Coordinates of C-alpha atoms and ligand atoms in Angstrom, one line a residue:
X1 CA 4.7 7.3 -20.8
X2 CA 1.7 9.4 -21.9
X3 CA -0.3 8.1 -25.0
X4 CA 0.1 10.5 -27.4
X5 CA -3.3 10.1 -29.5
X6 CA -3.5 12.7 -31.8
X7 CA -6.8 11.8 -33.5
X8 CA -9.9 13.7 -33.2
X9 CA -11.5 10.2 -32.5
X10 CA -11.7 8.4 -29.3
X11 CA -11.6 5.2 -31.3
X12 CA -9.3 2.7 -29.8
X13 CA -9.4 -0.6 -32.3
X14 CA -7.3 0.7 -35.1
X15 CA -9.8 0.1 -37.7
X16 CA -9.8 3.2 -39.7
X17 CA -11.4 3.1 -42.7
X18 CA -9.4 6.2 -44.2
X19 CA -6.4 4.3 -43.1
X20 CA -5.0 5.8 -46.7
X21 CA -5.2 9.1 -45.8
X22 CA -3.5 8.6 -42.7
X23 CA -0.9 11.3 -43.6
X24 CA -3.2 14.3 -43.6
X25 CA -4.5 13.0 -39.7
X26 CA -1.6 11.2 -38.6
X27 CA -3.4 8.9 -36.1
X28 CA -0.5 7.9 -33.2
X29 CA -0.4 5.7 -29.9
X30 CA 3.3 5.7 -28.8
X31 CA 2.9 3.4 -26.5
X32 CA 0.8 0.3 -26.2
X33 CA 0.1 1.4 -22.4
X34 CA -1.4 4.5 -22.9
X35 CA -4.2 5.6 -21.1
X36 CA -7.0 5.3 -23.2
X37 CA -8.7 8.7 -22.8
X38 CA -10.3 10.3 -25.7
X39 CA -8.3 13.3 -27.3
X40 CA -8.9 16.8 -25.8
X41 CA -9.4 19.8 -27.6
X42 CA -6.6 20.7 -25.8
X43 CA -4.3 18.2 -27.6
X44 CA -6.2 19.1 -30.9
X45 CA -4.5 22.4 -30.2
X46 CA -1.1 21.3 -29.8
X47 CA -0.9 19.0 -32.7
X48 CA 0.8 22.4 -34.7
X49 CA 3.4 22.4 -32.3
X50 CA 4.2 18.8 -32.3
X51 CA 3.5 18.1 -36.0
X52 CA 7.4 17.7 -36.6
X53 CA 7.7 15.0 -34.3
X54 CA 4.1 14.2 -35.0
X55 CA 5.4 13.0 -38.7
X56 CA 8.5 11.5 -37.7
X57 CA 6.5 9.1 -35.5
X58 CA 4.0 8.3 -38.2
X59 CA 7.0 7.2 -40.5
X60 CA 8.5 5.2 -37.7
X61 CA 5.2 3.9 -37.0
X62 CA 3.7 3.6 -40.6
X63 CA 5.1 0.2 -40.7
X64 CA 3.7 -1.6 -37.5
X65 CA 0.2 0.3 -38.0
X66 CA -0.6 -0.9 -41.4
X67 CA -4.0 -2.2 -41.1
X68 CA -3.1 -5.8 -42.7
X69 CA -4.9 -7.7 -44.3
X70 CA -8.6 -7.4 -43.5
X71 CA -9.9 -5.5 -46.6
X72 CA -11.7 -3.6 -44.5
X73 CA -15.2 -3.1 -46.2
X74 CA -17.2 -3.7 -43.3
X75 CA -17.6 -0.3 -42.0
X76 CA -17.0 -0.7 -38.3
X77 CA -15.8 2.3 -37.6
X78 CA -16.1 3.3 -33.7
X79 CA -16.1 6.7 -33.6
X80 CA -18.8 8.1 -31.6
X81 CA -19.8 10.0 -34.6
X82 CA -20.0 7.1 -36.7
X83 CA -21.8 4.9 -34.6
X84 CA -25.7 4.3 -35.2
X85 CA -27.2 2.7 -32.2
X86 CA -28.9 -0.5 -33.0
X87 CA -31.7 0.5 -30.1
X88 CA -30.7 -2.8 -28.7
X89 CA -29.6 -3.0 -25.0
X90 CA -26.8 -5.7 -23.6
X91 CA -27.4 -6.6 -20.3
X92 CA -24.3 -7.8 -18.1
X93 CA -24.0 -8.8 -14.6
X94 CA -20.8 -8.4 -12.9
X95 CA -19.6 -9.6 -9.8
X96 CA -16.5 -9.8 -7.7
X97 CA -14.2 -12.7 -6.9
X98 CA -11.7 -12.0 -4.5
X99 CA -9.6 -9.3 -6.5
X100 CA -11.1 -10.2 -9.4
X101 CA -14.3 -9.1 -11.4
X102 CA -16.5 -11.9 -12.6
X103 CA -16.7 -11.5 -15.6
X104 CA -13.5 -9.6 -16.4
X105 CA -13.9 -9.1 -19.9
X106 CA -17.7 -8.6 -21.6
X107 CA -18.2 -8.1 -25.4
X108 CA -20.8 -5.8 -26.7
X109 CA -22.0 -5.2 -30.4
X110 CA -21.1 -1.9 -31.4
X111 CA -23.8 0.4 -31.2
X112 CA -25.6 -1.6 -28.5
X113 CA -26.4 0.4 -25.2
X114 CA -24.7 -1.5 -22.5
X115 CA -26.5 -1.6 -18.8
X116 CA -24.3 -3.6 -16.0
X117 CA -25.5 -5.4 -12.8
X118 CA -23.3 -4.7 -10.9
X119 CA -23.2 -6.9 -7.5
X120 CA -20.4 -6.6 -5.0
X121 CA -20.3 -10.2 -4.1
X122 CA -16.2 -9.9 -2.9
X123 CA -15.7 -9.8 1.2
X124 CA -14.8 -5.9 1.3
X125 CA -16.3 -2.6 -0.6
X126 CA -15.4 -2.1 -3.9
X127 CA -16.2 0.3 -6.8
X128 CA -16.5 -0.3 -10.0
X129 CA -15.7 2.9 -12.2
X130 CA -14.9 3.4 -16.1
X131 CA -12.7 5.4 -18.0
X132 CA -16.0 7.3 -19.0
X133 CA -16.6 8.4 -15.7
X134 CA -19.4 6.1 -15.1
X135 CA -18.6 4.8 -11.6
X136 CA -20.9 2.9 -9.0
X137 CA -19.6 4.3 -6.4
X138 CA -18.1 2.8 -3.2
X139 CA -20.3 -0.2 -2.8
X140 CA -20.6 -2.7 0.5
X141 CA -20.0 -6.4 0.2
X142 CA -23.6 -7.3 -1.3
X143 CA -24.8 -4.1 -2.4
X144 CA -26.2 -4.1 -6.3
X145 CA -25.5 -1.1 -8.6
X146 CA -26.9 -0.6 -12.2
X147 CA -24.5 1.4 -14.3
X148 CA -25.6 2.7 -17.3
X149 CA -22.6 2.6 -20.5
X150 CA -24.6 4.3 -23.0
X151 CA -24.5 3.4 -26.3
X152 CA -21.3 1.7 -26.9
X153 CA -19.0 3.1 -29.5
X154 CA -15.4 1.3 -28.7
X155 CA -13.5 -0.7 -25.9
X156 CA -14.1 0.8 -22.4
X157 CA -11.5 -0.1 -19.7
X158 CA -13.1 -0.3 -15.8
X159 CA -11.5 -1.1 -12.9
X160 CA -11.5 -0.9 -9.2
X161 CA -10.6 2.7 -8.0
X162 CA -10.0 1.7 -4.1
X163 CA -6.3 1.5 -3.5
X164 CA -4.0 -1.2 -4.8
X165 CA -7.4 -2.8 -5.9
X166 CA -7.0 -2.4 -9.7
X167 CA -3.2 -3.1 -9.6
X168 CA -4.2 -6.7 -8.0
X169 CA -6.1 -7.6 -10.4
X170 CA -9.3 -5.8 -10.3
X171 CA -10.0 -4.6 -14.3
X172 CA -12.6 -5.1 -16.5
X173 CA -13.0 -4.7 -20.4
X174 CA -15.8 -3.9 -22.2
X175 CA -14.5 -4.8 -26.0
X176 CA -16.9 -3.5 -28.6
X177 CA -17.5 -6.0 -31.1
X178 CA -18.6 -6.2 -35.2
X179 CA -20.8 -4.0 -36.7
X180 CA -24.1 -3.2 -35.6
X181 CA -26.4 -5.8 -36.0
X182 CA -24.1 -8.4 -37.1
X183 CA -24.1 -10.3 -33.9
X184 CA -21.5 -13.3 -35.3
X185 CA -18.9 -11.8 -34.0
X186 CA -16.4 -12.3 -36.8
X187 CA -13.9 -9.6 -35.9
X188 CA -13.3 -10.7 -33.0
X189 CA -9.7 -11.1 -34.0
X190 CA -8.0 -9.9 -30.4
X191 CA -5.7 -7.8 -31.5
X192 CA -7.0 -4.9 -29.8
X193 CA -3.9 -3.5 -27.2
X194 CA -4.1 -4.4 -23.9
X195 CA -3.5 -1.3 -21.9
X196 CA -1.2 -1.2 -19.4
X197 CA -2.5 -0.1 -15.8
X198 CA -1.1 3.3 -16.5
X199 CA -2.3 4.6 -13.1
X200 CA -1.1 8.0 -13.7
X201 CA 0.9 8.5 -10.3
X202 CA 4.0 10.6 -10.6
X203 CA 5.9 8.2 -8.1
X204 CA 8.7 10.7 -8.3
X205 CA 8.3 12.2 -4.4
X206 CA 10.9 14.7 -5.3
X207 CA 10.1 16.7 -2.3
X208 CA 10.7 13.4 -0.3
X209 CA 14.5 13.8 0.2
X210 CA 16.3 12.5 3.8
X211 CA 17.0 16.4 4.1
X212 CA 13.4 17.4 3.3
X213 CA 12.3 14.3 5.5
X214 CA 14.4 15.6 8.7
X215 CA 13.7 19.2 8.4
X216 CA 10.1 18.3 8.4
X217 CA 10.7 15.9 11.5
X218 CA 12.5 18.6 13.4
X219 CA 9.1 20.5 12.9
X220 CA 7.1 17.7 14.8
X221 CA 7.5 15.8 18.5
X222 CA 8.8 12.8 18.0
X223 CA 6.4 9.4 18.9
X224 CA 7.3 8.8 22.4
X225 CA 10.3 5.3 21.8
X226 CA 9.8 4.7 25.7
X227 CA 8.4 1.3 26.2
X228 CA 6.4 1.4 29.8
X229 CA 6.4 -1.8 32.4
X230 CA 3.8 -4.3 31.6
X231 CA 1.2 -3.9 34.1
X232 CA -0.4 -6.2 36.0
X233 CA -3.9 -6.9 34.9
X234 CA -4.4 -9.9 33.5
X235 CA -7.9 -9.0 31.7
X236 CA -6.7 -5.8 29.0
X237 CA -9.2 -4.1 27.4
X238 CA -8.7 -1.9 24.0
X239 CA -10.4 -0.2 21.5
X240 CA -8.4 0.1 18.1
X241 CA -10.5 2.8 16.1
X242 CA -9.7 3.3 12.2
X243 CA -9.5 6.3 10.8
X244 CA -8.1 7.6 7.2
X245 CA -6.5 10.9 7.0
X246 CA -3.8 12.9 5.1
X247 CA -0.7 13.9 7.0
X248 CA 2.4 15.1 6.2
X249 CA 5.9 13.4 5.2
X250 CA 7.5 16.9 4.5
X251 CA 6.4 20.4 4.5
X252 CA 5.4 19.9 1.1
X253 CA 4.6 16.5 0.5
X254 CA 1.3 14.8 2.4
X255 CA -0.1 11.1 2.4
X256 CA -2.9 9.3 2.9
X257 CA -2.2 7.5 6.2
X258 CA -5.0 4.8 7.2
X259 CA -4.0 4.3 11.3
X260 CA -5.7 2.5 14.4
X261 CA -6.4 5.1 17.3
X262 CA -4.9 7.8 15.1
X263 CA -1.0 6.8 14.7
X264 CA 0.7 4.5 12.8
X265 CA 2.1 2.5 14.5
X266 CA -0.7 2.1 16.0
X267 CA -1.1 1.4 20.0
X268 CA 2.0 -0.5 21.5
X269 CA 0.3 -3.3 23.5
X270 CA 2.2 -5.0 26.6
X271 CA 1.7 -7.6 28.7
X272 CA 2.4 -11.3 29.9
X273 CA 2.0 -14.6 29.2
X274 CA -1.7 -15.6 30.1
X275 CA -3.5 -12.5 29.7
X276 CA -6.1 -12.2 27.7
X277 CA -6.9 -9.2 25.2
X278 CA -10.0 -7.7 24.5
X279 CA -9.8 -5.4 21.6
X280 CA -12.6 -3.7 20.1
X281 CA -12.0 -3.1 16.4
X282 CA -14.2 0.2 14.9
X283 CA -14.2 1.2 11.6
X284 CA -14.6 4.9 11.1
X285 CA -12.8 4.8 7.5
X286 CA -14.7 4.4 4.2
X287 CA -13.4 1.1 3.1
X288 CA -13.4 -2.3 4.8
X289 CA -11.0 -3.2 7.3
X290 CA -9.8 -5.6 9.4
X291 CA -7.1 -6.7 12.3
X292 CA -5.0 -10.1 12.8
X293 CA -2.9 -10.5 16.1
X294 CA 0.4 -12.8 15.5
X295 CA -0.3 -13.0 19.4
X296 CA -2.7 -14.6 19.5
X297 CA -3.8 -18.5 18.5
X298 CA -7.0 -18.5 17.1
X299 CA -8.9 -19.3 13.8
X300 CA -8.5 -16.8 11.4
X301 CA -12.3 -17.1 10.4
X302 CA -13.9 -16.0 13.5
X303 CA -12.2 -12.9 13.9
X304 CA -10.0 -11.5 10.9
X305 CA -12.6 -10.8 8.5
X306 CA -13.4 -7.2 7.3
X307 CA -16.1 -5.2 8.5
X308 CA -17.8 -2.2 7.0
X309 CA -17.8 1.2 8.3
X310 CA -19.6 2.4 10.8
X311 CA -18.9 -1.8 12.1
X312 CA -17.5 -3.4 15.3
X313 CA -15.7 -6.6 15.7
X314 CA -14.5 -8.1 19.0
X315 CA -11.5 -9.8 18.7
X316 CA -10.2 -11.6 21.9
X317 CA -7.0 -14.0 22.6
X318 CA -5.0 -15.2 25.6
X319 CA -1.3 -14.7 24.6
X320 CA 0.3 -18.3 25.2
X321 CA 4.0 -17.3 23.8
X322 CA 6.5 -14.6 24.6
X323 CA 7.4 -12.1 21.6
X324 CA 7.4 -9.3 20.3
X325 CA 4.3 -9.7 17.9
X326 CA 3.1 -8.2 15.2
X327 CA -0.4 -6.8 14.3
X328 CA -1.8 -5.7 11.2
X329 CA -4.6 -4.7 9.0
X330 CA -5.6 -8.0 6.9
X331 CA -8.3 -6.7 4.0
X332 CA -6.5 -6.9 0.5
X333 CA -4.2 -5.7 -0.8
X334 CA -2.5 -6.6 2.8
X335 CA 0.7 -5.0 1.5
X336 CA -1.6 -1.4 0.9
X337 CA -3.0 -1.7 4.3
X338 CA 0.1 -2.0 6.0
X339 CA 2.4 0.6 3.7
X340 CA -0.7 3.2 4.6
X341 CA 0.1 2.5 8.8
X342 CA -2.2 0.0 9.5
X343 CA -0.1 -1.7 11.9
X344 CA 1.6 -2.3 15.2
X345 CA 2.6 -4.9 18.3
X346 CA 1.6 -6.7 20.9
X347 CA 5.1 -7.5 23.2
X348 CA 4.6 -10.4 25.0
X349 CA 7.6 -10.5 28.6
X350 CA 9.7 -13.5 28.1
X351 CA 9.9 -14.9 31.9
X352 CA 13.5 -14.6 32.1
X353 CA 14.1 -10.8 31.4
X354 CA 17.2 -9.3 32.7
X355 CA 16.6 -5.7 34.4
X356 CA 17.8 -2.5 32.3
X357 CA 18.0 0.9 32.8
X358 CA 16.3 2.3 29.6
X359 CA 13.7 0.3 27.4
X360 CA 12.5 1.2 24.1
X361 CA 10.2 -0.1 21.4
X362 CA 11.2 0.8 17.4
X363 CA 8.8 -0.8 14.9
X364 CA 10.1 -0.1 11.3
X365 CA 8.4 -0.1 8.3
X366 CA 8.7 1.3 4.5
X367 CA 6.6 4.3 2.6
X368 CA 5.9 4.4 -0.6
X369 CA 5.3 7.9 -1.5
X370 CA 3.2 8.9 -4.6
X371 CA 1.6 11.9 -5.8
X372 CA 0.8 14.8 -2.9
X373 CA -1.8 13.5 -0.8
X374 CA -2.3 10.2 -2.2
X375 CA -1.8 6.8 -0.3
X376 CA 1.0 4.4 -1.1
X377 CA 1.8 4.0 -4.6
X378 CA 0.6 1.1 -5.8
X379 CA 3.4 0.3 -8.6
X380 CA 6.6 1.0 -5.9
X381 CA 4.8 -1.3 -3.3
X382 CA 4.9 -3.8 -5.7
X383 CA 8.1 -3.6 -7.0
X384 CA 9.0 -3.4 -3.3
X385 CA 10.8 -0.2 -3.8
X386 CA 9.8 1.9 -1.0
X387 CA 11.0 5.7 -1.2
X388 CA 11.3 6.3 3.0
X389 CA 11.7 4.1 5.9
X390 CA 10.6 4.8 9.3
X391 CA 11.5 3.8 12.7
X392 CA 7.9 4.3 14.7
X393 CA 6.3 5.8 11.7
X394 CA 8.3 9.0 10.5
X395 CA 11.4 8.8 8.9
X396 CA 14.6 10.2 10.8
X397 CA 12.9 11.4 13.8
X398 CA 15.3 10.4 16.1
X399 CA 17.9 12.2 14.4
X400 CA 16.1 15.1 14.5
X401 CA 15.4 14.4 18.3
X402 CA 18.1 12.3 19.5
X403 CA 17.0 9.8 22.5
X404 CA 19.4 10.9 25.8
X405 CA 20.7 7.8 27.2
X406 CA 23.6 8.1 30.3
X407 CA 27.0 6.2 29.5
X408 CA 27.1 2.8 31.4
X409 CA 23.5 2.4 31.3
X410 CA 21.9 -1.1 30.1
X411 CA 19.5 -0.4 27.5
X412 CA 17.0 -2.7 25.8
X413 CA 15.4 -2.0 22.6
X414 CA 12.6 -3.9 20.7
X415 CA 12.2 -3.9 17.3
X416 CA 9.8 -5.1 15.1
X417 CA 9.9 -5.5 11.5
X418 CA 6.3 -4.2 10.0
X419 CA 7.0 -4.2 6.8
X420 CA 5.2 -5.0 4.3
X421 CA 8.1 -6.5 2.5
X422 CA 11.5 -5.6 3.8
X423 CA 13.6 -6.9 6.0
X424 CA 15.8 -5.2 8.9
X425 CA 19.1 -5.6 10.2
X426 CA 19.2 -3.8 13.0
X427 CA 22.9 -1.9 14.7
X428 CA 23.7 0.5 17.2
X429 CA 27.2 2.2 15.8
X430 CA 29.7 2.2 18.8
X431 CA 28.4 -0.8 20.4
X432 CA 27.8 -5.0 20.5
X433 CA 25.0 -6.1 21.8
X434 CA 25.3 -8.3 24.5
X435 CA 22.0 -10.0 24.5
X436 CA 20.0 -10.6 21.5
X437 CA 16.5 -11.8 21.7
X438 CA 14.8 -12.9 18.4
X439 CA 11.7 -14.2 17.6
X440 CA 11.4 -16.7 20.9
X441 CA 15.0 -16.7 22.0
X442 CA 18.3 -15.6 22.9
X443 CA 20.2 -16.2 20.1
X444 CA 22.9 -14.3 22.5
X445 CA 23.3 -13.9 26.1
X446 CA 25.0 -12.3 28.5
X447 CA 28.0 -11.2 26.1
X448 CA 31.5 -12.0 27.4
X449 CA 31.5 -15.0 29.1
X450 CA 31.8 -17.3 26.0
X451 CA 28.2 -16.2 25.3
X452 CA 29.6 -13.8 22.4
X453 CA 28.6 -10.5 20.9
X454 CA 26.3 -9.7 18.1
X455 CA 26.6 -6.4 15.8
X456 CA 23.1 -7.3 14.1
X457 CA 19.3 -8.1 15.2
X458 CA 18.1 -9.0 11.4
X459 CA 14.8 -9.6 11.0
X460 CA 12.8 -10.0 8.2
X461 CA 8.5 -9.0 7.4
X462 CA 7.0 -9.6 10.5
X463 CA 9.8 -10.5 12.6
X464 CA 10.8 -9.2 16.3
X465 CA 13.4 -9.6 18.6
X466 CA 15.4 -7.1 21.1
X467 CA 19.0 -6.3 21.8
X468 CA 20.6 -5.2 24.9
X469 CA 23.8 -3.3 24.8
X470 CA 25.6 -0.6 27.4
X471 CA 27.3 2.7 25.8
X472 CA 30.4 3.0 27.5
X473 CA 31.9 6.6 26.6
X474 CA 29.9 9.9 26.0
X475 CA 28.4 10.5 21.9
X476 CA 26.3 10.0 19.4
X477 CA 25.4 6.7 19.1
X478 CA 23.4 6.0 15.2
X479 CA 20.8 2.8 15.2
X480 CA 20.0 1.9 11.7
X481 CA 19.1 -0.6 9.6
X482 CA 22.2 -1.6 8.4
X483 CA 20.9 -2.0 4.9
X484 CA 22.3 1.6 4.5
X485 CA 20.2 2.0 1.5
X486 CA 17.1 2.0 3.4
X487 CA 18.7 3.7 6.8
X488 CA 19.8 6.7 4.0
X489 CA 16.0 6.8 3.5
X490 CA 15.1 7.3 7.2
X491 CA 15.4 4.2 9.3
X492 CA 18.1 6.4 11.0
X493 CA 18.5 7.8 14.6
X494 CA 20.5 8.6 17.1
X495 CA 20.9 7.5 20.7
X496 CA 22.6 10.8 22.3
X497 CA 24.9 9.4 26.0
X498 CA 26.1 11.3 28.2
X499 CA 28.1 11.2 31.5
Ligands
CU1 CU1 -7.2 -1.8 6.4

């Protein structure tokens, strides 16, 4: 909820002096997590409208606000108004730690200036930005920044504004301490709130309804599901480029999709057993990024480490195992990466496949929409509450454009479970699958002859398999993921047969 600060001061400790005359400036923070900002003119200008409410609240609240104890006396108001600089400067260094800033919390005398080194010493590029607006900008792993506080007046929140950064982990607290000059640190008593991460998205994605999802696929081709032949070269050479970008999820609703080569997914790689890839990663985005290959068997070290923009990073493997093999972006958050399109296959041919008429490739994955424009939000990715599903990267866009399929022929689909956190079970309404394939081998085959059917491929994060199955009578035919909460949400689509 919003933090309804109805103060003229910015001051965040509580410490009023005037506390007693608290009833002609009611003084209120409805919620613990509020945002922190300093009160606008703007809400000075409503506080006639809401004084009613305004009143009731400081009643309710009288109680729990009570300053306590501490008699006060001391003066340390920290208002900007009140606040004499000392002329005395605090320097900090900060670095990064992973997902962490090192130090995560500083303390600084009230009234001191406060100057930060700041040093990305983490493995990706950060930022490091204040509610103030004081920001560092996008730095590289290793590049310095001095940021410049001012003088400080009350607690400061700072964070890391890159995606999914500051919800892992990646805050830091400037908590003004004692009066000026009296460097003892004595009220210090830590019972300043800790603010929520009030990130300020709207995760409603109103606009983000199935109908609003289809209307909007019907607008667009749909992503090719054909899978071709593998061909025959045994030396297969790529280059994956990464791009940002927003596109749209409806008419009225866009994203901030990060993709390889443009797409997410991105390419769908083929081949067989003892080839060996070549990919060339390039990073034309403005944050780090990286690739791992489940195809491949090497250490992670050598190859699946960020690079910067502008970077290159050649990543080769021979693929040893059949599968259908999942590929991803692995800089942290992983789980913001992937939910923003950074990832794809590699299908390895199993030695023993049976011919088919029709073969397609459907790699599902989740969205979690925020505000307009905005990559995934941050809070629904980690309460693993995606608000659209896809199969091959927009939701329902087979049932906007059915796939034509002839009755009696064999078909063979793929599927591979992106992700980041879901899992699917896989159907085709109207049929059994004869032959299901999962993650190394038939778990059925050949249907019929004692071999059994199967109504389900179900796969979990990162999983693949395929099933094959034969329509036997003219229709429309709906694959899903058959948790129907998540097809209703646009893992959906429709294999059209006809004679
Ligand atoms: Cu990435």
């Amino acid at each position: 909820m919003a933090d309804l600060n109805l103060s003229a001061s910015p001051s965040s400790g509580g410490k009023n002096p005037k506390a007693s005359t608290s009833k002609e400036t009611p003084k209120l923070r409805m919620s613990p997590t509020g945002d922190h900002s300093p009160v606008s003119r703007t809400a000075g200008a409503i506080v006639g409208v809401v004084s009613v409410v305004a009143l009731a609240l400081a009643i309710f609240l009288s109680n729990p606000s009570a300053p306590t104890t501490q008699g006060t006396g001391t003066g340390t108001g920290t208002t900007a108004s009140s606040v004499t600089p000392t002329g005395h400067t605090t320097h900090v260094s900060v670095g990064v730690d992973g997902m962490a800033f090192t130090p995560n919390h500083i303390e600084v005398p009230v009234g001191d200036r406060l100057i930060i080194d700041f040093t990305n010493s983490g493995d990706q590029r950060h930022d490091l930005v204040f509610e103030t607006g004081v920001s560092s900008g996008s730095l590289a792993a290793g590049e310095t920044k001095e940021l410049d506080l001012g003088v400080i007046s009350g607690d400061v929140e700072g964070w890391c504004s890159l995606p999914g950064h500051r919800e892992m982990g990646m805050t830091l607290h400037v908590q003004a301490t004692g009066a000026p000059s009296s460097s003892s640190g004595t009220s210090a008593s830590g019972s300043h709130a800790h603010h929520g991460h009030d990130h300020g998205q709207d995760a409603a994605a109103g606009p983000a309804t199935p109908t609003a999802l289809t209307d909007y696929a019907a607008t667009i081709d749909a992503r090719d599901p054909v899978l071709p032949p593998a061909t025959n070269e045994t030396e297969r050479h790529y280059t994956f480029t990464v791009t940002e970008q927003t596109v749209n999820v409806t008419s009225s609703l866009t994203r901030e999709s990060w993709t390889f080569n443009g797409d997410a997914p991105g390419p769908i790689l083929r081949g067989h057993i003892g080839d060996t890839f070549h990919i060339t990663l390039v990073n034309n985005g403005t944050m780090s990024h990286s690739l791992d290959f489940h195809a491949g068997l090497v250490a992670p070290d050598n190859v699946m480490h960020s690079i910067e923009p502008g970077q290159t990073l050649e990543y080769t493997f021979v693929a040893k195992n059949a599968g259908i093999w999942l590929y991803h972006c692995s800089t942290a958050p992983m789980s913001m990466h992937i939910a923003n399109g950074m990832f794809g296959a590699v299908i390895i041919d199993p030695t023993d496949l049976d011919k088919v008429d029709r073969e397609y490739v459907m790699v599902a994955s989740e969205l979690y929409l925020g505000a307009d424009g905005q990559s995934a939000d941050a809070s629904l990715l980690s309460a693993l509450q995606p608000n659209a599903m896809a199969f091959n990267g927009v939701p329902f866009q087979y049932k906007a454009h059915p796939i034509q399929i002839k009755t009696n022929e064999r078909v063979r689909v793929w599927v591979m479970d992106a992700g980041p956190n879901l899992a699917t079970t896989f159907h085709v309404v109207g049929t059994q699958f004869d032959t299901v394939w999962r993650e190394g081998a038939y778990v059925i085959r050949g249907g019929g002859s004692g071999g059994g059917w199967g109504q389900v491929l179900t796969l979990g994060a990162a999983e693949g398999g395929f099933v094959e199955f034969t329509p036997l009578e003219a229709g429309h035919y709906a694959f899903v993921n058959h948790a129907l909460s998540l097809a209703e949400k646009g893992q959906l689509g429709v294999f059209e047969v006809t004679d």
